[in-house]
Coordinates of C-alpha atoms in Angstrom, one line a residue:
X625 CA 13.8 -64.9 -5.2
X626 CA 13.7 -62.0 -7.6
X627 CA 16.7 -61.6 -9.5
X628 CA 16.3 -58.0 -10.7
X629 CA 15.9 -54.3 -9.5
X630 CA 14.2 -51.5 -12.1
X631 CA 15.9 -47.8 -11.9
X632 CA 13.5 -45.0 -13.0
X633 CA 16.0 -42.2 -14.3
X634 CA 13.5 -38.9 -14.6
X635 CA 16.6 -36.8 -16.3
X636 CA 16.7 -33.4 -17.7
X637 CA 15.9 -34.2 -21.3
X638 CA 14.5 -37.6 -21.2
X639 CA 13.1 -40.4 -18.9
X640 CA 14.9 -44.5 -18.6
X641 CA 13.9 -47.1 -16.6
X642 CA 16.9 -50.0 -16.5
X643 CA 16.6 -53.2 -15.3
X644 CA 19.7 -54.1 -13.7
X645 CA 21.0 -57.4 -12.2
X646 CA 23.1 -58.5 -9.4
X647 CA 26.1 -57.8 -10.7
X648 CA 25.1 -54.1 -11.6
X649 CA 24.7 -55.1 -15.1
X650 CA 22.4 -53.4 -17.6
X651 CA 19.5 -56.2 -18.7
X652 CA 16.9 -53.8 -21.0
X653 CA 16.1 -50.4 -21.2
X654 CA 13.3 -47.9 -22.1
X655 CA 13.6 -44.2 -22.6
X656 CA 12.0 -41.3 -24.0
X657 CA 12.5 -37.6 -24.2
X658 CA 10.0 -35.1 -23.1
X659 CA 9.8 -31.6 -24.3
X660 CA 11.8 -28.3 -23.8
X661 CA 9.2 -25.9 -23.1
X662 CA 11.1 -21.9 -23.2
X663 CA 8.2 -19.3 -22.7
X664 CA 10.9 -16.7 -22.5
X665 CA 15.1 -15.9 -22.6
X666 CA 15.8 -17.8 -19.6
X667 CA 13.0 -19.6 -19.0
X668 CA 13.1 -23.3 -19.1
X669 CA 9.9 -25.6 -18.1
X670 CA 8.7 -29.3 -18.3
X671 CA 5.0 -30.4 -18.2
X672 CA 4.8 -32.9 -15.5
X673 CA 1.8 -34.9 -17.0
X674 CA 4.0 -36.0 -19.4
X675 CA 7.2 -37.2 -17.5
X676 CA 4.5 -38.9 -15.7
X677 CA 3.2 -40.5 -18.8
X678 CA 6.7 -41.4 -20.4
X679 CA 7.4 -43.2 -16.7
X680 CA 5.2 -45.8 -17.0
X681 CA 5.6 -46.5 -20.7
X682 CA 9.2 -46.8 -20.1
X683 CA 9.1 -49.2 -17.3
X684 CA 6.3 -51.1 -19.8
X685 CA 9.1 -51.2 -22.5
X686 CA 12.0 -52.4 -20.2
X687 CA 10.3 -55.3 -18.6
X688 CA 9.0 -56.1 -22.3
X689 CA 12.8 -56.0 -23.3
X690 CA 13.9 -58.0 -20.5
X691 CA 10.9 -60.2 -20.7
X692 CA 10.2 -60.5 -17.0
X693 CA 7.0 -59.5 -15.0
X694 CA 6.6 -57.8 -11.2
X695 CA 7.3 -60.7 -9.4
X696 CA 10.6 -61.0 -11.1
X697 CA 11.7 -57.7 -9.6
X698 CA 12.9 -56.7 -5.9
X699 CA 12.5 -53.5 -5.8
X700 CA 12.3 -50.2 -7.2
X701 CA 14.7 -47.1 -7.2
X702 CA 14.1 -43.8 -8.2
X703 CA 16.6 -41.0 -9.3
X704 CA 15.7 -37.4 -10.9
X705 CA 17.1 -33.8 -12.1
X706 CA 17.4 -32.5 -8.8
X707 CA 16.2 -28.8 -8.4
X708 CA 13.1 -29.4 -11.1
X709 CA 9.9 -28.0 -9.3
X710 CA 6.5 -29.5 -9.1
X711 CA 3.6 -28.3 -7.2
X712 CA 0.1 -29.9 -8.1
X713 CA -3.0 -30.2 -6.2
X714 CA -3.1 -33.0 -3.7
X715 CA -6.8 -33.4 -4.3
X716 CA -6.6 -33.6 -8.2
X717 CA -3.5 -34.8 -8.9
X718 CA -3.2 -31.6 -11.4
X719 CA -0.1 -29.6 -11.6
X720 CA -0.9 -25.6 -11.2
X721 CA 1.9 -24.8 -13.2
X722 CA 4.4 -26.7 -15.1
X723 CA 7.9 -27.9 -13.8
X724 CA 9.9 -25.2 -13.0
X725 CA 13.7 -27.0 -14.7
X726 CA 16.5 -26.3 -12.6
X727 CA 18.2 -24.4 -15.3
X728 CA 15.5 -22.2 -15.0
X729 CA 16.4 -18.2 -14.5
X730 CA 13.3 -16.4 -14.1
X731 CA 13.8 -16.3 -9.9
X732 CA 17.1 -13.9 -9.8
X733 CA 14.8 -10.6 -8.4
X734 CA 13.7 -13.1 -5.7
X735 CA 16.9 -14.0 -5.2
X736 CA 17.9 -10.3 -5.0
X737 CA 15.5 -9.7 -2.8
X738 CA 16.7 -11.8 -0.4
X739 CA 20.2 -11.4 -0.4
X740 CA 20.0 -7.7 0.2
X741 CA 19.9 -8.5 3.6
X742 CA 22.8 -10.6 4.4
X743 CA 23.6 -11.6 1.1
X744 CA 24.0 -14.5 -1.3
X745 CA 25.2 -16.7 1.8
X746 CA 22.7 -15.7 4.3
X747 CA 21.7 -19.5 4.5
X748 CA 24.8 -21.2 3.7
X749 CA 25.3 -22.0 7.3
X750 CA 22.5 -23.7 7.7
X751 CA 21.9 -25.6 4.1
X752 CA 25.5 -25.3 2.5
X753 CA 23.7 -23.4 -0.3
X754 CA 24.0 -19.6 -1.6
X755 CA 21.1 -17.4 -2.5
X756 CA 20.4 -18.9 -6.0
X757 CA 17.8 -19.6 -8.7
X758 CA 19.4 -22.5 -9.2
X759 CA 17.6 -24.1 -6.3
X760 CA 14.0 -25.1 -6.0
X761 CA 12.8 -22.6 -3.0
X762 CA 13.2 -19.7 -4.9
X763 CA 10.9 -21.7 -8.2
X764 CA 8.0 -22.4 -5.3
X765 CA 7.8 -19.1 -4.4
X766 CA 7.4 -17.8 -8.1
X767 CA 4.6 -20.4 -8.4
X768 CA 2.7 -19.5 -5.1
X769 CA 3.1 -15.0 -6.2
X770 CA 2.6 -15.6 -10.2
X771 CA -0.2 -18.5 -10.3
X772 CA -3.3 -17.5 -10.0
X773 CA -4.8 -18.8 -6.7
X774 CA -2.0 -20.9 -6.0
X775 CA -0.3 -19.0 -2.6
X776 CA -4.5 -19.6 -1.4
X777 CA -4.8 -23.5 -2.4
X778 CA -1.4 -23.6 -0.3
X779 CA -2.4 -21.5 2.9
X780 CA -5.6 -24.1 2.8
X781 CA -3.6 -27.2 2.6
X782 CA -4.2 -28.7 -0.9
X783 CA -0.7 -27.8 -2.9
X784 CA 2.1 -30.0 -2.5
X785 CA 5.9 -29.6 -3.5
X786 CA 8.3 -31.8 -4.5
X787 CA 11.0 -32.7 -7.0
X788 CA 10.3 -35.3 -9.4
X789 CA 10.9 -37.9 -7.3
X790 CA 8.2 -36.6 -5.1
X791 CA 5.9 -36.1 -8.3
X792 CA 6.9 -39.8 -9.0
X793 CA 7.1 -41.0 -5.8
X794 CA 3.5 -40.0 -5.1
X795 CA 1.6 -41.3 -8.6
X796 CA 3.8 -44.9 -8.1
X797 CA 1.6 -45.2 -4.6
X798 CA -1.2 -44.0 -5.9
X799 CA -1.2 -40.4 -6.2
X800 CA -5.2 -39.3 -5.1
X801 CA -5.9 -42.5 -3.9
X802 CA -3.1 -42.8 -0.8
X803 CA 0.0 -41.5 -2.3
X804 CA 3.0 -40.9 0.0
X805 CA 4.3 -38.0 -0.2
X806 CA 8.2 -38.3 0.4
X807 CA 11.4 -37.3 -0.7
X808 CA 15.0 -38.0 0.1
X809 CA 17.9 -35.7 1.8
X810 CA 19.7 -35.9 -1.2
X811 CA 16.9 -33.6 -3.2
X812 CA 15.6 -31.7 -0.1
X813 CA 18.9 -30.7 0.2
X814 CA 18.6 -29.0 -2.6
X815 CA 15.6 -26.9 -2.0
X816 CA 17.0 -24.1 0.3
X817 CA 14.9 -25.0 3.1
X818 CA 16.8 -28.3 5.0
X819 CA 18.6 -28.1 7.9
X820 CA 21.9 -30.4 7.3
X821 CA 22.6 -31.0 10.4
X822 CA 18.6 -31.5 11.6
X823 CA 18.4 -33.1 8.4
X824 CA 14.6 -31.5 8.5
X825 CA 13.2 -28.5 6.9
X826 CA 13.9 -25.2 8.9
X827 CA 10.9 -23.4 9.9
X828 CA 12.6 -20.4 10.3
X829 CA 13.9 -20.1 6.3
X830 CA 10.3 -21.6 5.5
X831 CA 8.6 -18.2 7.5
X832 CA 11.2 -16.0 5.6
X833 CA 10.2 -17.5 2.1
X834 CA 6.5 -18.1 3.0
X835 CA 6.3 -21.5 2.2
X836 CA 3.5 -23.0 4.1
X837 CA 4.8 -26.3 5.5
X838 CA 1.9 -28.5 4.7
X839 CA 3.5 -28.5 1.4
X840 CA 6.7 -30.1 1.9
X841 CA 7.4 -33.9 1.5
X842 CA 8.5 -36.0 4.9
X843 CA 11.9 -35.8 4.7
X844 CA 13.8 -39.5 4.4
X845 CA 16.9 -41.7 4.0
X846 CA 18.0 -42.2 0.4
X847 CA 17.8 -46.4 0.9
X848 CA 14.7 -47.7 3.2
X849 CA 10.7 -48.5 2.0
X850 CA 9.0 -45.2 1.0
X851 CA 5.8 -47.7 -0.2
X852 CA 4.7 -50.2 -2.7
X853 CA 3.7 -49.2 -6.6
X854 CA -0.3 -49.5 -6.7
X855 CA -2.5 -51.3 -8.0
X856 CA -2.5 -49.9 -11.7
X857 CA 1.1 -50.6 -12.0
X858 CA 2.6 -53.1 -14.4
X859 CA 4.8 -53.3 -11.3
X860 CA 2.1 -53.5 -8.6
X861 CA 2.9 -54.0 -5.0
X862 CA 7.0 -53.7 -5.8
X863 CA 8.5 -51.7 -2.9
X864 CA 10.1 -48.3 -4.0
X865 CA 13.0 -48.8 -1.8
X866 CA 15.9 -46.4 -3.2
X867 CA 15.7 -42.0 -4.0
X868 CA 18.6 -40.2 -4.6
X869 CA 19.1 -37.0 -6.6
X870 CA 20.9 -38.0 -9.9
X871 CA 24.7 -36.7 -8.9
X872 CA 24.3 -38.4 -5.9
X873 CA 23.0 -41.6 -7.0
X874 CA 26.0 -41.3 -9.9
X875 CA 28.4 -41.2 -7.1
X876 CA 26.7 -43.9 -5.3
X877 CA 27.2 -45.9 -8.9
X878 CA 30.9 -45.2 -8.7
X879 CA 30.7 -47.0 -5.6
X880 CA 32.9 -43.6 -4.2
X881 CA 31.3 -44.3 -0.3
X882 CA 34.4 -42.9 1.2
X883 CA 36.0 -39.8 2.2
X884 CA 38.5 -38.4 -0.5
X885 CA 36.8 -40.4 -3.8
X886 CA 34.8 -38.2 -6.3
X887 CA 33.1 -38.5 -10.0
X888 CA 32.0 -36.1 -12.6
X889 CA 29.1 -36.7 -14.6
X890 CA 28.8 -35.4 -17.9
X891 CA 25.5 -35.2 -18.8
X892 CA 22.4 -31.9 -19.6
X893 CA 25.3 -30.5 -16.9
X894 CA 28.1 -31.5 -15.4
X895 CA 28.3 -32.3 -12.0
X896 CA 31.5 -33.4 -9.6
X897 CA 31.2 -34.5 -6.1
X898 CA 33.8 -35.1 -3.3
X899 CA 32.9 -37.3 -0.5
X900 CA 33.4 -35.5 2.7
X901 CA 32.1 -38.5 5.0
X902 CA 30.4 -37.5 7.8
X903 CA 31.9 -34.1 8.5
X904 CA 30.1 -31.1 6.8
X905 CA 32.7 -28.7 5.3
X906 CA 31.7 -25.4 3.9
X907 CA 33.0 -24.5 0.9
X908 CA 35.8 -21.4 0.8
X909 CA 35.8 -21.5 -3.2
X910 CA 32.4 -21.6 -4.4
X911 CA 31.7 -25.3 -4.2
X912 CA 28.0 -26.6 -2.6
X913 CA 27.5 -28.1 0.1
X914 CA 25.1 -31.0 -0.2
X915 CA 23.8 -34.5 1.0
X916 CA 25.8 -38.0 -0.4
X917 CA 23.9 -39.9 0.6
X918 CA 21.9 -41.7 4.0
X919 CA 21.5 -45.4 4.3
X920 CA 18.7 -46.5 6.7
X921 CA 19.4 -45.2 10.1
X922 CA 23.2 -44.9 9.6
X923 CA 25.0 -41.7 10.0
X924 CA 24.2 -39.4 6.9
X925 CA 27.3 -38.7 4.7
X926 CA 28.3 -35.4 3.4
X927 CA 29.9 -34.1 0.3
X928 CA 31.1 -30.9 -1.6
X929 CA 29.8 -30.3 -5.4
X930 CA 31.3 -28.7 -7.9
X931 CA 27.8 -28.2 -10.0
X932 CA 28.3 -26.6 -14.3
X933 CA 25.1 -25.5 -16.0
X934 CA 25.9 -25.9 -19.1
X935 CA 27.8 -29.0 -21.0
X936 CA 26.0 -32.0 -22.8
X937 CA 23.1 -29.0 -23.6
X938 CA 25.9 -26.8 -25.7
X939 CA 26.0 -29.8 -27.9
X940 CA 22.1 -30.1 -28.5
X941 CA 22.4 -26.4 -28.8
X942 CA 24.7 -26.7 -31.8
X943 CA 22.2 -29.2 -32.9
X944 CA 18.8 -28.0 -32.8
X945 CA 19.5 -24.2 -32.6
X946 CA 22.3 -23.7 -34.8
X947 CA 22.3 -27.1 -36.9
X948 CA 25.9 -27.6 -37.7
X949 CA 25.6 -31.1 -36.2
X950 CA 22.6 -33.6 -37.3
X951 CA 23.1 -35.7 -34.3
X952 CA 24.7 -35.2 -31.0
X953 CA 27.8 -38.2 -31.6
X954 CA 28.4 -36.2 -34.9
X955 CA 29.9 -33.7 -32.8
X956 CA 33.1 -36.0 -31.9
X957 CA 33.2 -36.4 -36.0
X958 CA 33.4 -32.9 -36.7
X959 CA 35.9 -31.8 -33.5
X960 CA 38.7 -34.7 -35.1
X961 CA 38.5 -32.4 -38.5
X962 CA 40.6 -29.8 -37.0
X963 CA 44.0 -30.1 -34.6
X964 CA 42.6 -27.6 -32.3
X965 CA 39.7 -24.7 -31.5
X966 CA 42.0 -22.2 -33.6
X967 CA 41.7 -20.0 -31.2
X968 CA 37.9 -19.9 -30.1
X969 CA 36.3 -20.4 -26.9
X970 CA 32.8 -21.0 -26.0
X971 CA 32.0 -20.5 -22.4
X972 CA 28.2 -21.5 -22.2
X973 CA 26.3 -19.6 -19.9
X974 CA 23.0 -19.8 -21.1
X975 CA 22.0 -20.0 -17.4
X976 CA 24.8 -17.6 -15.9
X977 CA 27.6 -19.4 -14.1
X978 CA 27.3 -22.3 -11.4
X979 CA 30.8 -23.3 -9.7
X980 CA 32.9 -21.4 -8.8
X981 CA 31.2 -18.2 -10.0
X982 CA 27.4 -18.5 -9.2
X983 CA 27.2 -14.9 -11.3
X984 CA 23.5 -15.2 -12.6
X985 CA 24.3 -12.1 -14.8
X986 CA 26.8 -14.2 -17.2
X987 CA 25.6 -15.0 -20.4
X988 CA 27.5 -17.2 -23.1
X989 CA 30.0 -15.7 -25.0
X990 CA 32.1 -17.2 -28.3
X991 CA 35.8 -15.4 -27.9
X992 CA 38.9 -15.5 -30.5
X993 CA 36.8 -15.6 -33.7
X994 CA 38.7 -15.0 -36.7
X995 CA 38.0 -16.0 -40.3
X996 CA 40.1 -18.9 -39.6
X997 CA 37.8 -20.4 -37.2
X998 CA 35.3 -22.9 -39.2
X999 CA 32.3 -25.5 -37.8
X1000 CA 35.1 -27.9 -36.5
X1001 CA 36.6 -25.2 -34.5
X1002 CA 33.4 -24.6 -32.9
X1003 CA 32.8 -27.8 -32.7
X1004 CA 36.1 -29.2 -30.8
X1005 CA 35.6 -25.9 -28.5
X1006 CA 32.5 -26.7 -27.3
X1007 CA 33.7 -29.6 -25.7
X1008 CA 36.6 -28.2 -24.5
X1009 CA 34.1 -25.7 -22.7
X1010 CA 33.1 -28.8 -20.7
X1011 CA 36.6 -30.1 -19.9
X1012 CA 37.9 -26.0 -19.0
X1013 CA 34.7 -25.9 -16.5
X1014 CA 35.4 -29.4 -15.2
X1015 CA 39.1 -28.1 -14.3
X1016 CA 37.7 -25.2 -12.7
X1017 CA 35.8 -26.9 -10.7
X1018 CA 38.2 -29.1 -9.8
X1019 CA 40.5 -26.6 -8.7
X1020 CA 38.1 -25.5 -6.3
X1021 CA 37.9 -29.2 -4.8
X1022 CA 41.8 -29.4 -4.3
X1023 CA 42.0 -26.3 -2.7
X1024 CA 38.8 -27.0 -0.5
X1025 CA 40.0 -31.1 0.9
X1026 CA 43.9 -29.7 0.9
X1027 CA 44.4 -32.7 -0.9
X1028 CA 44.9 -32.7 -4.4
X1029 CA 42.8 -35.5 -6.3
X1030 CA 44.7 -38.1 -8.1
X1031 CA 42.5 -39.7 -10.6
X1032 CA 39.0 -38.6 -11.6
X1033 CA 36.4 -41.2 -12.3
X1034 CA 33.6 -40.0 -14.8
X1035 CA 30.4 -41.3 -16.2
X1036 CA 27.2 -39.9 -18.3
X1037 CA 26.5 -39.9 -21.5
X1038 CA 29.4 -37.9 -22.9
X1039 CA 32.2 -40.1 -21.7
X1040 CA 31.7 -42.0 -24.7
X1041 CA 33.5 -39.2 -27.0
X1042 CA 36.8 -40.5 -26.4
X1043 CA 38.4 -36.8 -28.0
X1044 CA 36.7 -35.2 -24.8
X1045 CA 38.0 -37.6 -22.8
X1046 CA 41.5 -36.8 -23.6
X1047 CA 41.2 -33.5 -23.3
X1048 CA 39.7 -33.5 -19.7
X1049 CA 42.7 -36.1 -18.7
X1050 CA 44.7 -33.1 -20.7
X1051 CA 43.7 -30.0 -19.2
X1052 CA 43.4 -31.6 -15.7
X1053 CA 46.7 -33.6 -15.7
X1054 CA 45.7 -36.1 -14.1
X1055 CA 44.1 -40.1 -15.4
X1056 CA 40.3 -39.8 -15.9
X1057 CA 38.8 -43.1 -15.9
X1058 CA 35.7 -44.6 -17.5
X1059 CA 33.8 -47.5 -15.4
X1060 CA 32.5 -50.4 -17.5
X1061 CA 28.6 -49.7 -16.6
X1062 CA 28.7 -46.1 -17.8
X1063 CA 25.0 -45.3 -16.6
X1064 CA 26.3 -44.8 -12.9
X1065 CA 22.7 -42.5 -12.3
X1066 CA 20.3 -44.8 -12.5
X1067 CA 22.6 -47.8 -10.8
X1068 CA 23.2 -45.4 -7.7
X1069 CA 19.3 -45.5 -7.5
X1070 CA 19.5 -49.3 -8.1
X1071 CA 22.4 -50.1 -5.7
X1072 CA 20.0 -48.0 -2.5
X1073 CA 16.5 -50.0 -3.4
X1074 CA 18.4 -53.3 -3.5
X1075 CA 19.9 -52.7 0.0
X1076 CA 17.1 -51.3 1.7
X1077 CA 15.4 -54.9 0.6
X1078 CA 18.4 -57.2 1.3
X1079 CA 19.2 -57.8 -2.9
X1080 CA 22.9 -57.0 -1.9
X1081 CA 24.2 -57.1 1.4
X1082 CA 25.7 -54.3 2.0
X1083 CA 28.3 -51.4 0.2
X1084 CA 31.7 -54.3 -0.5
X1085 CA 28.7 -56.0 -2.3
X1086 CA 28.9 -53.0 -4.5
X1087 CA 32.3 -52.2 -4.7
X1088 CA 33.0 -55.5 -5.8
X1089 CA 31.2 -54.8 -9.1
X1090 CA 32.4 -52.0 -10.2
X1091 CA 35.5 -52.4 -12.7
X1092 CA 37.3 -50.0 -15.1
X1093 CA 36.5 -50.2 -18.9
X1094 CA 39.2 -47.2 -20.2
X1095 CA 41.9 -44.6 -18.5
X1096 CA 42.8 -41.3 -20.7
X1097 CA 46.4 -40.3 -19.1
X1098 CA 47.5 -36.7 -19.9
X1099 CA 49.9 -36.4 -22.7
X1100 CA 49.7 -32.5 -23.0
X1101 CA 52.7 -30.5 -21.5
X1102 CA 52.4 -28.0 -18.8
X1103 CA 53.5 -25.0 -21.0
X1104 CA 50.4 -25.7 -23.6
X1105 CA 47.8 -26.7 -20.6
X1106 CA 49.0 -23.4 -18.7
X1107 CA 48.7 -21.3 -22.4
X1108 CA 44.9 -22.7 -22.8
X1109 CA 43.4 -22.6 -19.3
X1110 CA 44.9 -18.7 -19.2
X1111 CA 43.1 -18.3 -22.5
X1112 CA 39.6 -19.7 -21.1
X1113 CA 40.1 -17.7 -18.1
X1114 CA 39.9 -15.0 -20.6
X1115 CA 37.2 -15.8 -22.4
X1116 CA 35.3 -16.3 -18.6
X1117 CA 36.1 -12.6 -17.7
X1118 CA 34.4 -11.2 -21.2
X1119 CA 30.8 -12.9 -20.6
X1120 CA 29.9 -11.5 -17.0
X1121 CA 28.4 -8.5 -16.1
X1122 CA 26.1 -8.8 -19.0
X1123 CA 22.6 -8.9 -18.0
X1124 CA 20.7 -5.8 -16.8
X1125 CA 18.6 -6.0 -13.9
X1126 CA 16.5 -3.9 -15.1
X1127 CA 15.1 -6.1 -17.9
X1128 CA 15.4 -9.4 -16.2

């Protein structure tokens, strides 16, 4: 029997693959970033040749590491940034354009355009999404009117869309030569264009954006055969057996199936989602609403997300654009050197605002400076920024279920800074709590392969490994969190309204 399952984790800023074991516990790794490719002030873009490229060296350099072959593994599961646009030529294999990223902000006059009639919610009804360029639909539609020849190759049938796992998906099985051409609800829930109660893609919305069908992946359940890696693969004939969109599959790590549990990842973004079960609730405080996840032919599971633009990003920010960090963990270093942000706040909207503002005319904004303020400053407020956005969002949650959450469980790659972690437990009041396998993304997309192929039985399988590593409980009074939150409210209020249509 095959004892492992391998997790492809196609992220924002870099590509894993993990080889996990029964128990849910890391074996090897590989990983490598891809390049940040910024045309222009709010453009942000990925060449999909290479994510390709770094996906099969990394699966190459985990099974090296964990010195096992094909037959050793059950199954394969895929998990991705979620909104990231591909569209390439089914007959070549060649991309027309490069991946739009979700953080991407070039699509805001489309978005305009559309909400003047009905408004940023015209949709919502139907896919639990506003009007934003934060979603792919509005990125396929730039690529079909700006791409030279593109919107024809599509009316003839020879473009297809997809998120990375599509792109993925499809060279795994082949790509040219037989590639199926499938996502899951989790990421076509993200487009704009799926029904979630149909859970199919709504002609209607796809007339009003002119998105010729033919381009769309068949729609399936985030935990069932999709097909079997081809021929050229080191891992050749393997059934990819689990997609789910990465904040998804990270709740699915957190093994939070039920109504009432939630995470937040901390990642590129941060991203918290409240299990909803099987009733769809729409959002009165400017949460999503979005897929969990679907098992097989069970009943699809719903869930609210609280979804930030901006947080592990501000770090590499202060790294590669403004250098007063060498490497990202430095930043924890340089935060201890002071008590507190003396006064600044950084809210980073390099994208605009995701929950609960969705303003796409925010921009980022450093508030309080006065000669006092020095690197650590900026440094300790930065990741307060995430741990202020995280309580927003939050907020929004509590006042959404009517049911205030008692403890939040967090993963990603920033849970290691154990400063942050105190904070967020601080500014929240409430325990946050730290699971021993931190890399909850790409064990989601592990944990739905290995039950679509019978490698765990079923979801107490999962819960049974999951176990706490460390709990931050909040040790700040109410006067002082009350005195900072007000102050970050603040700072919020002074970066929107700043862009100018005009010269978007």
């Amino acid at each position: 029997m095959s004892k492992f399952i391998v997790a492809i984790d196609q992220g924002t800023t870099s590509t894993r693959a993990i080889v996990f074991d029964h128990a849910g516990t890391i074996i090897a790794g590989g990983q490598m970033e891809h390049e940040q490719i910024f045309p222009q002030a709010g453009w942000v873009e990925h060449s999909p040749m290479e994510i390709w490229d770094n996906t099969r060296e990394v699966v190459g350099v985990a099974l090296a590491k964990a010195n096992i072959t094909r037959h050793d593994v059950a199954a394969i599961g895929i998990t991705n940034q979620r909104e990231t646009t591909v569209v390439w030529d089914r007959r070549t294999g060649e991309p027309v354009y490069n991946a739009i990223v979700w953080q991407d902000t070039r699509t805001a006059p489309i978005v305009d355009r559309f909400a003047a009639d009905g408004g940023v919610d015209r949709f919502r009804e139907k896919v639990g999404l506003p009007l934003n360029p934060y979603f792919s639909g509005t990125k396929v539609l730039w690529i079909l009117d700006n791409v030279t020849g593109a919107r024809e190759l599509a009316e003839a049938g020879h473009l297809m869309f997809g998120t990375t796992d599509c792109w993925l998906t499809w060279n795994l099985t082949g790509g040219v030569n037989g590639g199926v051409h499938v996502t899951d609800v989790t990421n076509a829930s993200r487009t704009l264009f799926m029904d979630l109660r149909t859970l199919d893609w709504d002609q209607e919305i796809l007339d009003i954006f002119g998105v010729p069908r033919s381009m769309l992946p068949t729609i399936k359940s985030s935990s069932e055969v999709y097909g079997h890696a081809a021929s050229e693969s080191l891992l050749r004939e393997t059934p990819i057996a689990g997609i789910l969109g990465d904040q998804q599959a990270a709740t699915f790590g957190q093994a939070a199936f039920g109504p009432g549990e939630a995470k937040n990842t901390y990642g590129t973004g941060c991203f918290l989602i409240f299990n909803t079960g099987e009733n769809i609730v729409m959002s009165k405080n400017g949460l999503l609403t979005t897929m969990a996840y679907k098992l097989g032919d069970a009943a699809p599971v719903y869930a609210l997300e609280g979804s930030i633009a901006v947080t592990g990003s501000l770090v590499q920010w202060l790294r590669d654009s403004i250098g007063i960090i060498a490497t990202a963990p430095e930043i924890e270093d340089l935060a201890k050197t002071v008590d507190d942000n003396g006064g600044a706040y950084i809210v980073p909207a390099f994208s605009g605002l995701f929950a609960p503002y969705w303003r796409t005319d925010a921009r980022g904004v450093i508030a309080g400076l006065t000669r006092f303020v020095n690197k650590g400053h900026l440094a300790r407020a930065a990741l307060e920024a995430t741990a202020f956005q995280t309580r927003e969002v939050l907020d929004a949650v509590n006042a959404d279920s009517g049911v205030p959450l008692a403890e939040l469980k967090v993963d990603g790659g920033m849970v290691a800074n154990g400063l942050l972690m105190q904070f967020q437990a601080d500014i929240l009041g409430v325990p946050v709590v730290r699971p021993v396998v931190a890399e909850t993304t790409a064990l989601g997309a592990a944990y739905a392969a290995g039950l679509a192929v019978g490698f765990w039985s079923g979801l107490d399988d999962l819960r049974a490994n999951w176990a706490e590593d460390k709990r931050w409980r909040p040790l700040m009074d109410s006067a002082e969190q009350g005195r900072q939150f007000r102050n970050w409210k603040k700072a919020v209020s002074k970066s929107l309204d700043w862009v100018d249509r005009d010269v978007l």
